[in-house]
Amino acid sequence: MSANSLGNGVHSTRSINVRANLLSEWTTDQVRFRAESFRYSAVIAGLVLVMATGVPLLESNRSALAPSIKAENQQLGELKTNLDQANNAKKEREPAMAAAEIATETSGYFDRLMGEIYVVLNSANAGLVFSSAKAEVQAAEISIDCKADAENFEVAEFFAQGAGQGPNKLSTLTSIRPGGLFKSGINFDYLKKVPIK
């Protein structure tokens, strides 16, 4: 801006060409748009090319694997059928197996009971007569209770020592009384308790 002699500023005229600026900006935008369009088109074309080559390749692999997959599925079905049959057979045998196990266990308990009874009865010697003998099993324990007459205390004590052989919880003469079958003899009770297991 320049000043005249009065001090007033005089404006210089400049021209602005708006059309040229707009055209330049439009041209720049068009170049950018074409570059981005080309880039996106190239990416899409690449994807189409990959799909065009990949899909047939995958389809041919699937076709090649289809028979083996079918055979494996059939084999898997057969295995499932065999497993179901085995489980059903096991379920059918479980009661019989449980009964056999109980029978074996009971037989073992019976053998143990009879063995303990034989030990007690075989401990009787000359000079001893049983008046009663009772054996029972309760709460996993064998209990043998005897009443007998003996010539003297030594015979009864010898019997108790013999009858108490083996592992037991209790083996004792529970009561001793004078009298019985023998003259000047004794009458006694004997108790033995043995755990089954």
mmCIF file of C-alpha atoms in Angstrom:
data_model
loop_
_atom_site.group_PDB
_atom_site.id
_atom_site.type_symbol
_atom_site.label_atom_id
_atom_site.label_comp_id
_atom_site.label_asym_id
_atom_site.label_seq_id
_atom_site.Cartn_x
_atom_site.Cartn_y
_atom_site.Cartn_z
ATOM 1 C CA MET A 1 0.000 0.000 0.000
ATOM 2 C CA SER A 2 1.379 3.433 -0.922
ATOM 3 C CA ALA A 3 0.499 6.833 0.569
ATOM 4 C CA ASN A 4 -0.323 10.115 -1.227
ATOM 5 C CA SER A 5 0.602 13.631 -0.124
ATOM 6 C CA LEU A 6 -2.386 13.929 2.151
ATOM 7 C CA GLY A 7 -1.417 10.740 3.940
ATOM 8 C CA ASN A 8 -4.245 8.694 2.596
ATOM 9 C CA GLY A 9 -3.330 5.236 1.490
ATOM 10 C CA VAL A 10 -3.931 4.244 -2.049
ATOM 11 C CA HIS A 11 -4.719 0.644 -2.772
ATOM 12 C CA SER A 12 -2.957 -1.115 -5.555
ATOM 13 C CA THR A 13 -5.059 -3.399 -7.629
ATOM 14 C CA ARG A 14 -4.145 -7.016 -7.832
ATOM 15 C CA SER A 15 -6.080 -9.633 -9.632
ATOM 16 C CA ILE A 16 -6.800 -13.065 -8.235
ATOM 17 C CA ASN A 17 -7.649 -15.748 -10.699
ATOM 18 C CA VAL A 18 -10.089 -17.971 -8.802
ATOM 19 C CA ARG A 19 -10.722 -20.192 -11.784
ATOM 20 C CA ALA A 20 -7.070 -21.130 -12.089
ATOM 21 C CA ASN A 21 -6.888 -22.030 -8.373
ATOM 22 C CA LEU A 22 -10.034 -24.132 -8.536
ATOM 23 C CA LEU A 23 -8.794 -25.927 -11.636
ATOM 24 C CA SER A 24 -5.436 -26.670 -10.017
ATOM 25 C CA GLU A 25 -7.109 -28.052 -6.884
ATOM 26 C CA TRP A 26 -9.527 -30.126 -8.953
ATOM 27 C CA THR A 27 -6.649 -31.566 -10.989
ATOM 28 C CA THR A 28 -4.763 -32.502 -7.817
ATOM 29 C CA ASP A 29 -7.873 -34.220 -6.401
ATOM 30 C CA GLN A 30 -8.380 -36.122 -9.670
ATOM 31 C CA VAL A 31 -4.785 -37.392 -9.662
ATOM 32 C CA ARG A 32 -5.117 -38.521 -6.003
ATOM 33 C CA PHE A 33 -8.494 -40.199 -6.725
ATOM 34 C CA ARG A 34 -7.094 -42.069 -9.735
ATOM 35 C CA ALA A 35 -4.068 -43.261 -7.723
ATOM 36 C CA GLU A 36 -6.263 -44.563 -4.890
ATOM 37 C CA SER A 37 -8.693 -46.143 -7.370
ATOM 38 C CA PHE A 38 -5.809 -47.887 -9.093
ATOM 39 C CA ARG A 39 -4.446 -49.152 -5.769
ATOM 40 C CA TYR A 40 -7.845 -50.520 -4.622
ATOM 41 C CA SER A 41 -8.436 -52.057 -8.048
ATOM 42 C CA ALA A 42 -5.035 -53.786 -7.855
ATOM 43 C CA VAL A 43 -5.843 -55.197 -4.397
ATOM 44 C CA ILE A 44 -9.240 -56.439 -5.566
ATOM 45 C CA ALA A 45 -7.731 -57.937 -8.701
ATOM 46 C CA GLY A 46 -5.100 -59.715 -6.586
ATOM 47 C CA LEU A 47 -7.777 -61.130 -4.300
ATOM 48 C CA VAL A 48 -9.818 -62.284 -7.279
ATOM 49 C CA LEU A 49 -6.712 -63.937 -8.733
ATOM 50 C CA VAL A 50 -5.958 -65.701 -5.440
ATOM 51 C CA MET A 51 -9.568 -66.858 -5.173
ATOM 52 C CA ALA A 52 -9.587 -67.994 -8.797
ATOM 53 C CA THR A 53 -6.511 -70.175 -8.261
ATOM 54 C CA GLY A 54 -7.093 -71.133 -4.605
ATOM 55 C CA VAL A 55 -10.709 -72.304 -4.751
ATOM 56 C CA PRO A 56 -10.139 -74.937 -7.459
ATOM 57 C CA LEU A 57 -7.006 -76.094 -5.631
ATOM 58 C CA LEU A 58 -8.926 -76.426 -2.340
ATOM 59 C CA GLU A 59 -11.786 -78.165 -4.117
ATOM 60 C CA SER A 60 -9.425 -80.677 -5.709
ATOM 61 C CA ASN A 61 -7.820 -81.347 -2.288
ATOM 62 C CA ARG A 62 -11.264 -81.773 -0.724
ATOM 63 C CA SER A 63 -12.251 -84.182 -3.502
ATOM 64 C CA ALA A 64 -9.023 -86.142 -2.986
ATOM 65 C CA LEU A 65 -9.574 -86.323 0.790
ATOM 66 C CA ALA A 66 -13.299 -87.136 0.616
ATOM 67 C CA PRO A 67 -12.875 -90.949 0.294
ATOM 68 C CA SER A 68 -10.450 -91.146 3.216
ATOM 69 C CA ILE A 69 -12.716 -88.911 5.349
ATOM 70 C CA LYS A 70 -15.680 -91.127 4.490
ATOM 71 C CA ALA A 71 -13.691 -94.259 5.397
ATOM 72 C CA GLU A 72 -12.535 -92.701 8.689
ATOM 73 C CA ASN A 73 -16.095 -91.644 9.546
ATOM 74 C CA GLN A 74 -17.270 -95.184 8.828
ATOM 75 C CA GLN A 75 -14.492 -96.598 11.002
ATOM 76 C CA LEU A 76 -15.377 -94.130 13.760
ATOM 77 C CA GLY A 77 -19.007 -95.245 13.557
ATOM 78 C CA GLU A 78 -17.952 -98.883 13.873
ATOM 79 C CA LEU A 79 -15.772 -98.051 16.885
ATOM 80 C CA LYS A 80 -18.668 -96.215 18.539
ATOM 81 C CA THR A 81 -20.928 -99.211 17.908
ATOM 82 C CA ASN A 82 -18.318 -101.577 19.383
ATOM 83 C CA LEU A 83 -17.883 -99.306 22.399
ATOM 84 C CA ASP A 84 -21.647 -99.157 22.970
ATOM 85 C CA GLN A 85 -21.874 -102.954 22.715
ATOM 86 C CA ALA A 86 -18.977 -103.370 25.162
ATOM 87 C CA ASN A 87 -20.580 -100.931 27.627
ATOM 88 C CA ASN A 88 -23.926 -102.726 27.354
ATOM 89 C CA ALA A 89 -22.257 -106.108 27.884
ATOM 90 C CA LYS A 90 -20.406 -104.711 30.897
ATOM 91 C CA LYS A 91 -23.659 -103.360 32.363
ATOM 92 C CA GLU A 92 -25.298 -106.748 31.837
ATOM 93 C CA ARG A 93 -22.390 -108.527 33.552
ATOM 94 C CA GLU A 94 -22.107 -106.114 36.484
ATOM 95 C CA PRO A 95 -24.788 -107.803 38.643
ATOM 96 C CA ALA A 96 -23.285 -111.239 38.005
ATOM 97 C CA MET A 97 -19.791 -109.914 38.711
ATOM 98 C CA ALA A 98 -20.992 -108.248 41.907
ATOM 99 C CA ALA A 99 -22.752 -111.471 42.957
ATOM 100 C CA ALA A 100 -19.596 -113.489 42.226
ATOM 101 C CA GLU A 101 -17.499 -111.019 44.212
ATOM 102 C CA ILE A 102 -19.930 -111.190 47.140
ATOM 103 C CA ALA A 103 -19.944 -114.991 46.928
ATOM 104 C CA THR A 104 -16.139 -115.098 46.942
ATOM 105 C CA GLU A 105 -15.958 -112.687 49.866
ATOM 106 C CA THR A 106 -18.659 -114.575 51.773
ATOM 107 C CA SER A 107 -16.920 -117.871 51.086
ATOM 108 C CA GLY A 108 -13.704 -116.401 52.465
ATOM 109 C CA TYR A 109 -15.537 -115.212 55.587
ATOM 110 C CA PHE A 110 -17.142 -118.631 56.002
ATOM 111 C CA ASP A 111 -13.759 -120.346 55.692
ATOM 112 C CA ARG A 112 -12.357 -117.953 58.297
ATOM 113 C CA LEU A 113 -15.302 -118.633 60.619
ATOM 114 C CA MET A 114 -14.948 -122.412 60.263
ATOM 115 C CA GLY A 115 -11.193 -122.167 60.821
ATOM 116 C CA GLU A 116 -11.720 -120.278 64.082
ATOM 117 C CA ILE A 117 -14.371 -122.787 65.217
ATOM 118 C CA TYR A 118 -11.971 -125.687 64.488
ATOM 119 C CA VAL A 119 -9.197 -123.972 66.468
ATOM 120 C CA VAL A 120 -11.495 -123.636 69.494
ATOM 121 C CA LEU A 121 -12.986 -127.150 69.282
ATOM 122 C CA ASN A 122 -9.642 -128.821 68.597
ATOM 123 C CA SER A 123 -8.195 -127.185 71.707
ATOM 124 C CA ALA A 124 -10.366 -129.426 73.892
ATOM 125 C CA ASN A 125 -8.382 -132.246 75.506
ATOM 126 C CA ALA A 126 -9.067 -135.072 77.905
ATOM 127 C CA GLY A 127 -10.798 -133.851 81.001
ATOM 128 C CA LEU A 128 -12.990 -131.275 79.196
ATOM 129 C CA VAL A 129 -16.585 -131.581 77.969
ATOM 130 C CA PHE A 130 -18.522 -128.895 76.083
ATOM 131 C CA SER A 131 -22.070 -128.255 77.214
ATOM 132 C CA SER A 132 -22.677 -125.632 74.461
ATOM 133 C CA ALA A 133 -20.825 -123.731 71.792
ATOM 134 C CA LYS A 134 -22.145 -120.826 69.757
ATOM 135 C CA ALA A 135 -20.483 -118.925 66.905
ATOM 136 C CA GLU A 136 -21.846 -115.816 65.205
ATOM 137 C CA VAL A 137 -20.698 -113.006 62.942
ATOM 138 C CA GLN A 138 -21.689 -109.442 63.712
ATOM 139 C CA ALA A 139 -20.212 -106.132 62.563
ATOM 140 C CA ALA A 140 -17.265 -107.818 60.771
ATOM 141 C CA GLU A 141 -16.355 -109.773 63.885
ATOM 142 C CA ILE A 142 -16.492 -113.494 64.687
ATOM 143 C CA SER A 143 -17.651 -114.236 68.193
ATOM 144 C CA ILE A 144 -17.319 -117.764 69.681
ATOM 145 C CA ASP A 145 -18.920 -118.423 73.058
ATOM 146 C CA CYS A 146 -18.474 -121.799 74.789
ATOM 147 C CA LYS A 147 -19.713 -123.331 78.014
ATOM 148 C CA ALA A 148 -17.782 -126.368 79.248
ATOM 149 C CA ASP A 149 -16.987 -128.549 82.235
ATOM 150 C CA ALA A 150 -13.371 -129.330 83.143
ATOM 151 C CA GLU A 151 -11.729 -131.677 85.673
ATOM 152 C CA ASN A 152 -9.779 -128.765 87.110
ATOM 153 C CA PHE A 153 -8.655 -125.183 86.437
ATOM 154 C CA GLU A 154 -5.436 -126.286 84.667
ATOM 155 C CA VAL A 155 -7.458 -128.152 82.010
ATOM 156 C CA ALA A 156 -9.638 -125.063 81.454
ATOM 157 C CA GLU A 157 -6.591 -122.778 81.284
ATOM 158 C CA PHE A 158 -4.821 -125.111 78.820
ATOM 159 C CA PHE A 159 -7.965 -125.067 76.644
ATOM 160 C CA ALA A 160 -8.126 -121.230 76.717
ATOM 161 C CA GLN A 161 -4.473 -120.941 75.656
ATOM 162 C CA GLY A 162 -4.979 -123.338 72.732
ATOM 163 C CA ALA A 163 -8.274 -121.765 71.650
ATOM 164 C CA GLY A 164 -6.763 -118.255 71.716
ATOM 165 C CA GLN A 165 -4.102 -119.005 69.090
ATOM 166 C CA GLY A 166 -3.930 -116.676 66.109
ATOM 167 C CA PRO A 167 -4.826 -113.011 65.754
ATOM 168 C CA ASN A 168 -7.802 -112.102 67.904
ATOM 169 C CA LYS A 169 -9.283 -109.196 69.800
ATOM 170 C CA LEU A 170 -10.273 -111.216 72.830
ATOM 171 C CA SER A 171 -9.653 -114.754 74.151
ATOM 172 C CA THR A 172 -10.572 -115.275 77.771
ATOM 173 C CA LEU A 173 -12.342 -117.372 80.354
ATOM 174 C CA THR A 174 -15.258 -115.138 81.242
ATOM 175 C CA SER A 175 -16.518 -117.012 84.298
ATOM 176 C CA ILE A 176 -15.418 -119.986 86.377
ATOM 177 C CA ARG A 177 -17.693 -121.846 88.806
ATOM 178 C CA PRO A 178 -17.099 -124.935 90.904
ATOM 179 C CA GLY A 179 -19.076 -128.048 90.053
ATOM 180 C CA GLY A 180 -20.193 -129.558 86.763
ATOM 181 C CA LEU A 181 -19.871 -133.043 85.370
ATOM 182 C CA PHE A 182 -16.595 -133.866 87.080
ATOM 183 C CA LYS A 183 -16.231 -134.502 90.767
ATOM 184 C CA SER A 184 -14.326 -131.583 92.256
ATOM 185 C CA GLY A 185 -14.322 -130.036 88.749
ATOM 186 C CA ILE A 186 -15.284 -126.616 87.429
ATOM 187 C CA ASN A 187 -17.806 -125.177 85.022
ATOM 188 C CA PHE A 188 -16.589 -122.237 82.868
ATOM 189 C CA ASP A 189 -17.531 -119.886 80.043
ATOM 190 C CA TYR A 190 -15.056 -118.995 77.292
ATOM 191 C CA LEU A 191 -15.301 -116.102 74.817
ATOM 192 C CA LYS A 192 -13.209 -115.433 71.738
ATOM 193 C CA LYS A 193 -13.611 -112.459 69.370
ATOM 194 C CA VAL A 194 -11.787 -112.265 66.050
ATOM 195 C CA PRO A 195 -12.014 -109.517 63.405
ATOM 196 C CA ILE A 196 -12.981 -110.886 59.978
ATOM 197 C CA LYS A 197 -10.727 -108.592 58.000
#
